[in-house]
Amino acid sequence: MKKLSLAIALQFSVVGGALALPPVHTLEELPELKQEDQHSAVSQRVTTYFTRYHFKNMELDNALSEQILDRYLELMDYNKMFLLQEDIEQAAEYKHLFDDMIHSGKLASAYALFEKGIQRSYERYAYALSLLDEEKPFDFTVAGDRYHYDREDAQWPTSTAELDELWRQRVKYDALNLTMAGKEWPEVVETLGKRYNGAIKRLTQTNSEDVFQTLMNAFARSVEAHTSYLSPSNSERFEQNMNLSLEGIGAVLQADYDYTVIRSLVPGGPADKSGEIAPDDRVVAVAQGEDADAEFVDVIGWRLDEVVDLIKGPKGSTVQLQVLKANQAAGAKPSTVKIVRDEVKLEDRAAKVDVKTMEEGPYKGRTIGVITVPSFYHNVSEDVKKLIDEATAANAEGIVMDLRTNGGGSLQEAIRLTGLFIDSGPVVQVADGSGRREVNGDRDDETYYGGPLTVMVDRYSASASEIFAAALQDYQRALIVGENTYGKGTVQQHRGLQRRFDFFEEPLGSVQYTIAKFYRINGGSTQMRGVVPDIVFPSVTDTEEFGESSLENALPWDKLDSASYTPVDVVADERIQQLQQVSQQHVASNPEFAYVIEDAETYRKEKAKKWVSLVLAEREAEQQENEQKSLARLNERLTRAGLEPVESLDDAPKDFEVPDPYLDETLVLSFELIDTMKIAMQ
């Protein structure tokens, strides 16, 4: 009766009559959600792992209970577009009960809150559908009309009227994006109708495990950023080393509220080889086949597993993705990427060397070996030995280790790889929550390569990459250049929740929790701060937005006593200062870095706005300006390369490669380092 009365009230509050585009499901079809038999035991076991064995040694008390409730509501409605202030006030009565519920496994109140959430969501999507009418297109000429897309810091709406206005903006924003993509109004109505009705359909498919996973991850994220509960299906993927991965294109995905976000790329995989996808990009639509007129399926708001099923496919087949780049502002036009599905071959993931010969400038004719290490896989140190030999045989004067986008891997391989460049000594310190410290290092008393060494890093260099770069920086053995690294200095453990004598019909999932932190040999943690390069290059974004420090409830930076080690002074402070001055001059005169600096300023301005115009003429002007800027840059690059300019972006030479200013500047600095070392040895 409760749902029926709400449905009647909804019908009249939305349109005062029939809906312009009716929902495909009624409110009565929303499920009644109750915890399953196994959830009580699972909740108690999760509590044990997160409190007794976690690095933080936390108590599940009233203070943590308040945080869990806040995160639970955030996971239900991250952008404050569904729930009302009155719902939040009613939920507040549970703020000191969530700890007792989770500890005891009696979760009825959490399920009741979730049911309220999906009812509110139904109301909003039904209202969104009511705004779609083939006979009444939106007026995209209303001056000053805006969509405020970032409501993280906003107050909860206090009335249905306030929510209605937020959703008017949201639906008009969605419609404008499709209009700018070339769709006529009837197509816009059809596409958005499918999107919002798809969201309603997913609400009707909500199950008990969805609620339980949301609750346990609200608990996990209240403990620490890298702590999580994996549902049975996600746990199975993890065990198969396919956790949240897409078969066929070599990309690891995660759900970020309404969006499917690229978490990382498998080195050497099809997505990585395309060169058109990067971490933090958002997939908004998917099409099958390589035809230019292939029909794209809108996947905004889809469940992650549904997006995975849409993208994976047989080897040799083609999938097209519409992607919003990580640094694009809201409302930007997505780019289309064609990817041929394939198996990720082991040899494609291995480290490689490219012996570079300088073609112009003061170092013309001189050579250097660039070794790209995509990850710290098993035996990477042995592979790098062979690559060093190959570079040396080709008369390379020095070595550049390129660790950009290297997200880590084996700690032991990071230690072994560091050991190739030092005689012996500590490489990393590891401490657990009780303060017990372990120092791990190289003990072979042999330097495999003692020549000039430069290490390139970026904001995606994380974990084992940071240990390697930090150790060589502390020893003053290598010049570290690039962007500030990610700042992940924590160690996680994965544990299944099943017990030997369990008799539950359903699997129980697993947990991942933090057990230790990494520390540099100088005592400072790599957590949060990462590794600051000796020479920092310009970047569009910074680690405050994309690194560990951007994660809510990440463990803080701290410091241990320094390990006992002796710097080798190959790259001492005085030499770094000289190279910094050289780099500043180069960067200031390099047009590619001028583009980076310009993009960074544009991104900061757009990010600070938190809104986008709903006026078609304004958006088209912005789009045209961006396209003209891209064309101007392309022609400037072509001119510098001695090629003829083009009239449109579509006319760009197929084999033209956009310069890599970061690598180019690294090569120059490496030769500067080599020459200063030669002078010092005279």
PDB file of C-alpha atoms in Angstrom, residues 447-614:
ATOM      1  CA  THR A 447      77.105  -2.989  -9.428  1.00  0.00           C
ATOM      2  CA  TYR A 448      75.941  -4.359 -12.761  1.00  0.00           C
ATOM      3  CA  TYR A 449      75.790  -0.934 -14.410  1.00  0.00           C
ATOM      4  CA  GLY A 450      77.679   2.026 -13.018  1.00  0.00           C
ATOM      5  CA  GLY A 451      77.228   4.503 -15.849  1.00  0.00           C
ATOM      6  CA  PRO A 452      75.030   7.609 -16.121  1.00  0.00           C
ATOM      7  CA  LEU A 453      71.429   6.860 -15.192  1.00  0.00           C
ATOM      8  CA  THR A 454      68.179   8.839 -15.498  1.00  0.00           C
ATOM      9  CA  VAL A 455      64.771   7.659 -14.272  1.00  0.00           C
ATOM     10  CA  MET A 456      61.528   9.000 -15.778  1.00  0.00           C
ATOM     11  CA  VAL A 457      58.336   8.945 -13.681  1.00  0.00           C
ATOM     12  CA  ASP A 458      54.843  10.404 -13.922  1.00  0.00           C
ATOM     13  CA  ARG A 459      51.724  10.630 -11.788  1.00  0.00           C
ATOM     14  CA  TYR A 460      50.810   7.028 -12.683  1.00  0.00           C
ATOM     15  CA  SER A 461      54.135   5.643 -11.446  1.00  0.00           C
ATOM     16  CA  ALA A 462      53.159   3.937  -8.214  1.00  0.00           C
ATOM     17  CA  SER A 463      54.102   1.452  -5.507  1.00  0.00           C
ATOM     18  CA  ALA A 464      57.165  -0.564  -6.627  1.00  0.00           C
ATOM     19  CA  SER A 465      58.036   2.149  -9.174  1.00  0.00           C
ATOM     20  CA  GLU A 466      58.202   4.656  -6.335  1.00  0.00           C
ATOM     21  CA  ILE A 467      60.385   2.369  -4.232  1.00  0.00           C
ATOM     22  CA  PHE A 468      62.878   2.021  -7.098  1.00  0.00           C
ATOM     23  CA  ALA A 469      62.944   5.746  -7.910  1.00  0.00           C
ATOM     24  CA  ALA A 470      63.113   6.776  -4.245  1.00  0.00           C
ATOM     25  CA  ALA A 471      66.017   4.447  -3.468  1.00  0.00           C
ATOM     26  CA  LEU A 472      68.099   5.669  -6.423  1.00  0.00           C
ATOM     27  CA  GLN A 473      67.275   9.253  -5.446  1.00  0.00           C
ATOM     28  CA  ASP A 474      68.313   8.710  -1.833  1.00  0.00           C
ATOM     29  CA  TYR A 475      71.571   7.086  -2.940  1.00  0.00           C
ATOM     30  CA  GLN A 476      72.064  10.026  -5.340  1.00  0.00           C
ATOM     31  CA  ARG A 477      72.701   7.367  -7.941  1.00  0.00           C
ATOM     32  CA  ALA A 478      70.268   8.546 -10.645  1.00  0.00           C
ATOM     33  CA  LEU A 479      68.652  11.733 -11.868  1.00  0.00           C
ATOM     34  CA  ILE A 480      64.880  11.501 -11.324  1.00  0.00           C
ATOM     35  CA  VAL A 481      62.788  13.527 -13.788  1.00  0.00           C
ATOM     36  CA  GLY A 482      59.130  13.943 -14.695  1.00  0.00           C
ATOM     37  CA  GLU A 483      55.973  14.416 -12.635  1.00  0.00           C
ATOM     38  CA  ASN A 484      55.358  13.804  -8.946  1.00  0.00           C
ATOM     39  CA  THR A 485      54.528  10.104  -8.580  1.00  0.00           C
ATOM     40  CA  TYR A 486      51.206   8.688  -7.382  1.00  0.00           C
ATOM     41  CA  GLY A 487      52.048   8.288  -3.698  1.00  0.00           C
ATOM     42  CA  LYS A 488      50.830   4.756  -2.947  1.00  0.00           C
ATOM     43  CA  GLY A 489      52.975   3.562  -0.085  1.00  0.00           C
ATOM     44  CA  THR A 490      50.732   0.870   1.391  1.00  0.00           C
ATOM     45  CA  VAL A 491      50.694  -2.931   1.293  1.00  0.00           C
ATOM     46  CA  GLN A 492      47.409  -4.844   0.955  1.00  0.00           C
ATOM     47  CA  GLN A 493      46.477  -8.418   1.835  1.00  0.00           C
ATOM     48  CA  HIS A 494      43.655 -10.385   0.221  1.00  0.00           C
ATOM     49  CA  ARG A 495      41.674 -12.940   2.246  1.00  0.00           C
ATOM     50  CA  GLY A 496      38.675 -15.102   1.378  1.00  0.00           C
ATOM     51  CA  LEU A 497      35.819 -15.181   3.876  1.00  0.00           C
ATOM     52  CA  GLN A 498      34.865 -18.816   3.352  1.00  0.00           C
ATOM     53  CA  ARG A 499      35.599 -21.241   6.224  1.00  0.00           C
ATOM     54  CA  ARG A 500      36.261 -24.941   5.937  1.00  0.00           C
ATOM     55  CA  PHE A 501      33.069 -26.074   7.653  1.00  0.00           C
ATOM     56  CA  ASP A 502      30.676 -23.430   6.286  1.00  0.00           C
ATOM     57  CA  PHE A 503      27.359 -24.747   5.047  1.00  0.00           C
ATOM     58  CA  PHE A 504      26.059 -21.628   3.322  1.00  0.00           C
ATOM     59  CA  GLU A 505      24.552 -22.191  -0.108  1.00  0.00           C
ATOM     60  CA  GLU A 506      26.109 -18.994  -1.488  1.00  0.00           C
ATOM     61  CA  PRO A 507      29.825 -18.061  -1.631  1.00  0.00           C
ATOM     62  CA  LEU A 508      30.920 -15.411   0.855  1.00  0.00           C
ATOM     63  CA  GLY A 509      33.294 -13.144  -1.094  1.00  0.00           C
ATOM     64  CA  SER A 510      36.564 -11.753   0.213  1.00  0.00           C
ATOM     65  CA  VAL A 511      38.248  -8.704   1.689  1.00  0.00           C
ATOM     66  CA  GLN A 512      41.326  -6.656   0.892  1.00  0.00           C
ATOM     67  CA  TYR A 513      42.878  -4.600   3.663  1.00  0.00           C
ATOM     68  CA  THR A 514      46.072  -2.676   4.357  1.00  0.00           C
ATOM     69  CA  ILE A 515      48.663  -4.373   6.573  1.00  0.00           C
ATOM     70  CA  ALA A 516      51.823  -2.271   6.169  1.00  0.00           C
ATOM     71  CA  LYS A 517      53.425   0.863   4.732  1.00  0.00           C
ATOM     72  CA  PHE A 518      56.506   1.416   2.595  1.00  0.00           C
ATOM     73  CA  TYR A 519      59.209   3.832   3.669  1.00  0.00           C
ATOM     74  CA  ARG A 520      62.247   5.202   1.881  1.00  0.00           C
ATOM     75  CA  ILE A 521      65.684   4.415   3.192  1.00  0.00           C
ATOM     76  CA  ASN A 522      65.930   8.055   4.302  1.00  0.00           C
ATOM     77  CA  GLY A 523      62.938   7.352   6.573  1.00  0.00           C
ATOM     78  CA  GLY A 524      60.184   9.225   4.750  1.00  0.00           C
ATOM     79  CA  SER A 525      57.130   7.323   3.535  1.00  0.00           C
ATOM     80  CA  THR A 526      56.219   7.170  -0.148  1.00  0.00           C
ATOM     81  CA  GLN A 527      52.588   7.296   1.013  1.00  0.00           C
ATOM     82  CA  MET A 528      50.693  10.440  -0.050  1.00  0.00           C
ATOM     83  CA  ARG A 529      53.753  12.447  -1.103  1.00  0.00           C
ATOM     84  CA  GLY A 530      55.178   9.946  -3.577  1.00  0.00           C
ATOM     85  CA  VAL A 531      58.546  10.784  -5.095  1.00  0.00           C
ATOM     86  CA  VAL A 532      59.233  14.395  -6.030  1.00  0.00           C
ATOM     87  CA  PRO A 533      61.552  14.352  -9.071  1.00  0.00           C
ATOM     88  CA  ASP A 534      64.861  16.172  -8.957  1.00  0.00           C
ATOM     89  CA  ILE A 535      63.625  18.000 -12.035  1.00  0.00           C
ATOM     90  CA  VAL A 536      59.862  18.489 -12.307  1.00  0.00           C
ATOM     91  CA  PHE A 537      58.300  18.910 -15.738  1.00  0.00           C
ATOM     92  CA  PRO A 538      55.053  20.839 -16.355  1.00  0.00           C
ATOM     93  CA  SER A 539      51.850  18.800 -16.067  1.00  0.00           C
ATOM     94  CA  VAL A 540      48.197  19.411 -16.934  1.00  0.00           C
ATOM     95  CA  THR A 541      47.031  17.980 -13.608  1.00  0.00           C
ATOM     96  CA  ASP A 542      48.681  17.253 -10.272  1.00  0.00           C
ATOM     97  CA  THR A 543      48.690  14.485  -7.670  1.00  0.00           C
ATOM     98  CA  GLU A 544      46.241  16.435  -5.496  1.00  0.00           C
ATOM     99  CA  GLU A 545      43.577  15.467  -8.030  1.00  0.00           C
ATOM    100  CA  PHE A 546      44.732  12.101  -9.312  1.00  0.00           C
ATOM    101  CA  GLY A 547      47.214  10.742  -6.783  1.00  0.00           C
ATOM    102  CA  GLU A 548      46.865   9.000  -3.449  1.00  0.00           C
ATOM    103  CA  SER A 549      46.296  12.325  -1.715  1.00  0.00           C
ATOM    104  CA  SER A 550      43.065  12.720  -3.714  1.00  0.00           C
ATOM    105  CA  LEU A 551      41.610   9.572  -2.125  1.00  0.00           C
ATOM    106  CA  GLU A 552      39.285  10.019   0.796  1.00  0.00           C
ATOM    107  CA  ASN A 553      40.600   8.564   4.065  1.00  0.00           C
ATOM    108  CA  ALA A 554      44.017   7.571   2.690  1.00  0.00           C
ATOM    109  CA  LEU A 555      46.677   6.814   5.294  1.00  0.00           C
ATOM    110  CA  PRO A 556      48.821   9.861   6.144  1.00  0.00           C
ATOM    111  CA  TRP A 557      52.481  10.479   5.407  1.00  0.00           C
ATOM    112  CA  ASP A 558      54.858   9.816   8.270  1.00  0.00           C
ATOM    113  CA  LYS A 559      58.499   9.033   8.856  1.00  0.00           C
ATOM    114  CA  LEU A 560      60.723   6.379  10.397  1.00  0.00           C
ATOM    115  CA  ASP A 561      64.361   6.566  11.382  1.00  0.00           C
ATOM    116  CA  SER A 562      66.707   6.502   8.430  1.00  0.00           C
ATOM    117  CA  ALA A 563      68.247   3.178   7.443  1.00  0.00           C
ATOM    118  CA  SER A 564      72.024   2.905   7.398  1.00  0.00           C
ATOM    119  CA  TYR A 565      73.257   3.718   3.888  1.00  0.00           C
ATOM    120  CA  THR A 566      75.927   5.773   2.136  1.00  0.00           C
ATOM    121  CA  PRO A 567      75.024   7.988  -0.856  1.00  0.00           C
ATOM    122  CA  VAL A 568      77.270   7.527  -3.877  1.00  0.00           C
ATOM    123  CA  ASP A 569      76.983  11.229  -4.852  1.00  0.00           C
ATOM    124  CA  VAL A 570      76.720  10.556  -8.596  1.00  0.00           C
ATOM    125  CA  VAL A 571      73.840  13.015  -8.751  1.00  0.00           C
ATOM    126  CA  ALA A 572      74.613  15.358  -5.863  1.00  0.00           C
ATOM    127  CA  ASP A 573      72.605  18.485  -5.021  1.00  0.00           C
ATOM    128  CA  GLU A 574      75.012  20.855  -6.784  1.00  0.00           C
ATOM    129  CA  ARG A 575      74.736  18.898 -10.037  1.00  0.00           C
ATOM    130  CA  ILE A 576      70.937  18.804  -9.760  1.00  0.00           C
ATOM    131  CA  GLN A 577      70.824  22.592  -9.360  1.00  0.00           C
ATOM    132  CA  GLN A 578      72.853  23.025 -12.542  1.00  0.00           C
ATOM    133  CA  LEU A 579      70.568  20.686 -14.452  1.00  0.00           C
ATOM    134  CA  GLN A 580      67.463  22.422 -13.083  1.00  0.00           C
ATOM    135  CA  GLN A 581      68.656  25.714 -14.564  1.00  0.00           C
ATOM    136  CA  VAL A 582      69.295  24.037 -17.905  1.00  0.00           C
ATOM    137  CA  SER A 583      65.850  22.407 -17.854  1.00  0.00           C
ATOM    138  CA  GLN A 584      64.057  25.656 -16.999  1.00  0.00           C
ATOM    139  CA  GLN A 585      65.576  27.296 -20.068  1.00  0.00           C
ATOM    140  CA  HIS A 586      64.666  24.352 -22.305  1.00  0.00           C
ATOM    141  CA  VAL A 587      61.090  24.098 -21.034  1.00  0.00           C
ATOM    142  CA  ALA A 588      60.541  27.839 -21.427  1.00  0.00           C
ATOM    143  CA  SER A 589      61.558  27.669 -25.110  1.00  0.00           C
ATOM    144  CA  ASN A 590      59.804  24.379 -25.958  1.00  0.00           C
ATOM    145  CA  PRO A 591      56.432  24.956 -27.685  1.00  0.00           C
ATOM    146  CA  GLU A 592      55.215  21.505 -26.598  1.00  0.00           C
ATOM    147  CA  PHE A 593      55.572  22.448 -22.943  1.00  0.00           C
ATOM    148  CA  ALA A 594      53.835  25.755 -23.727  1.00  0.00           C
ATOM    149  CA  TYR A 595      50.850  23.652 -24.809  1.00  0.00           C
ATOM    150  CA  VAL A 596      50.986  21.691 -21.536  1.00  0.00           C
ATOM    151  CA  ILE A 597      51.088  24.881 -19.463  1.00  0.00           C
ATOM    152  CA  GLU A 598      48.209  26.387 -21.454  1.00  0.00           C
ATOM    153  CA  ASP A 599      46.123  23.202 -21.011  1.00  0.00           C
ATOM    154  CA  ALA A 600      46.851  23.170 -17.293  1.00  0.00           C
ATOM    155  CA  GLU A 601      45.542  26.703 -16.880  1.00  0.00           C
ATOM    156  CA  THR A 602      42.417  25.904 -18.920  1.00  0.00           C
ATOM    157  CA  TYR A 603      41.786  22.772 -16.884  1.00  0.00           C
ATOM    158  CA  ARG A 604      42.109  24.598 -13.570  1.00  0.00           C
ATOM    159  CA  LYS A 605      39.638  27.269 -14.676  1.00  0.00           C
ATOM    160  CA  GLU A 606      37.093  24.699 -15.896  1.00  0.00           C
ATOM    161  CA  LYS A 607      37.524  22.615 -12.766  1.00  0.00           C
ATOM    162  CA  ALA A 608      36.925  25.606 -10.516  1.00  0.00           C
ATOM    163  CA  LYS A 609      33.650  26.496 -12.298  1.00  0.00           C
ATOM    164  CA  LYS A 610      31.781  23.292 -11.399  1.00  0.00           C
ATOM    165  CA  TRP A 611      29.111  24.168 -13.972  1.00  0.00           C
ATOM    166  CA  VAL A 612      28.592  24.027 -17.702  1.00  0.00           C
ATOM    167  CA  SER A 613      26.477  26.233 -19.950  1.00  0.00           C
ATOM    168  CA  LEU A 614      23.168  24.929 -21.299  1.00  0.00           C
TER     169      LEU A 614
END
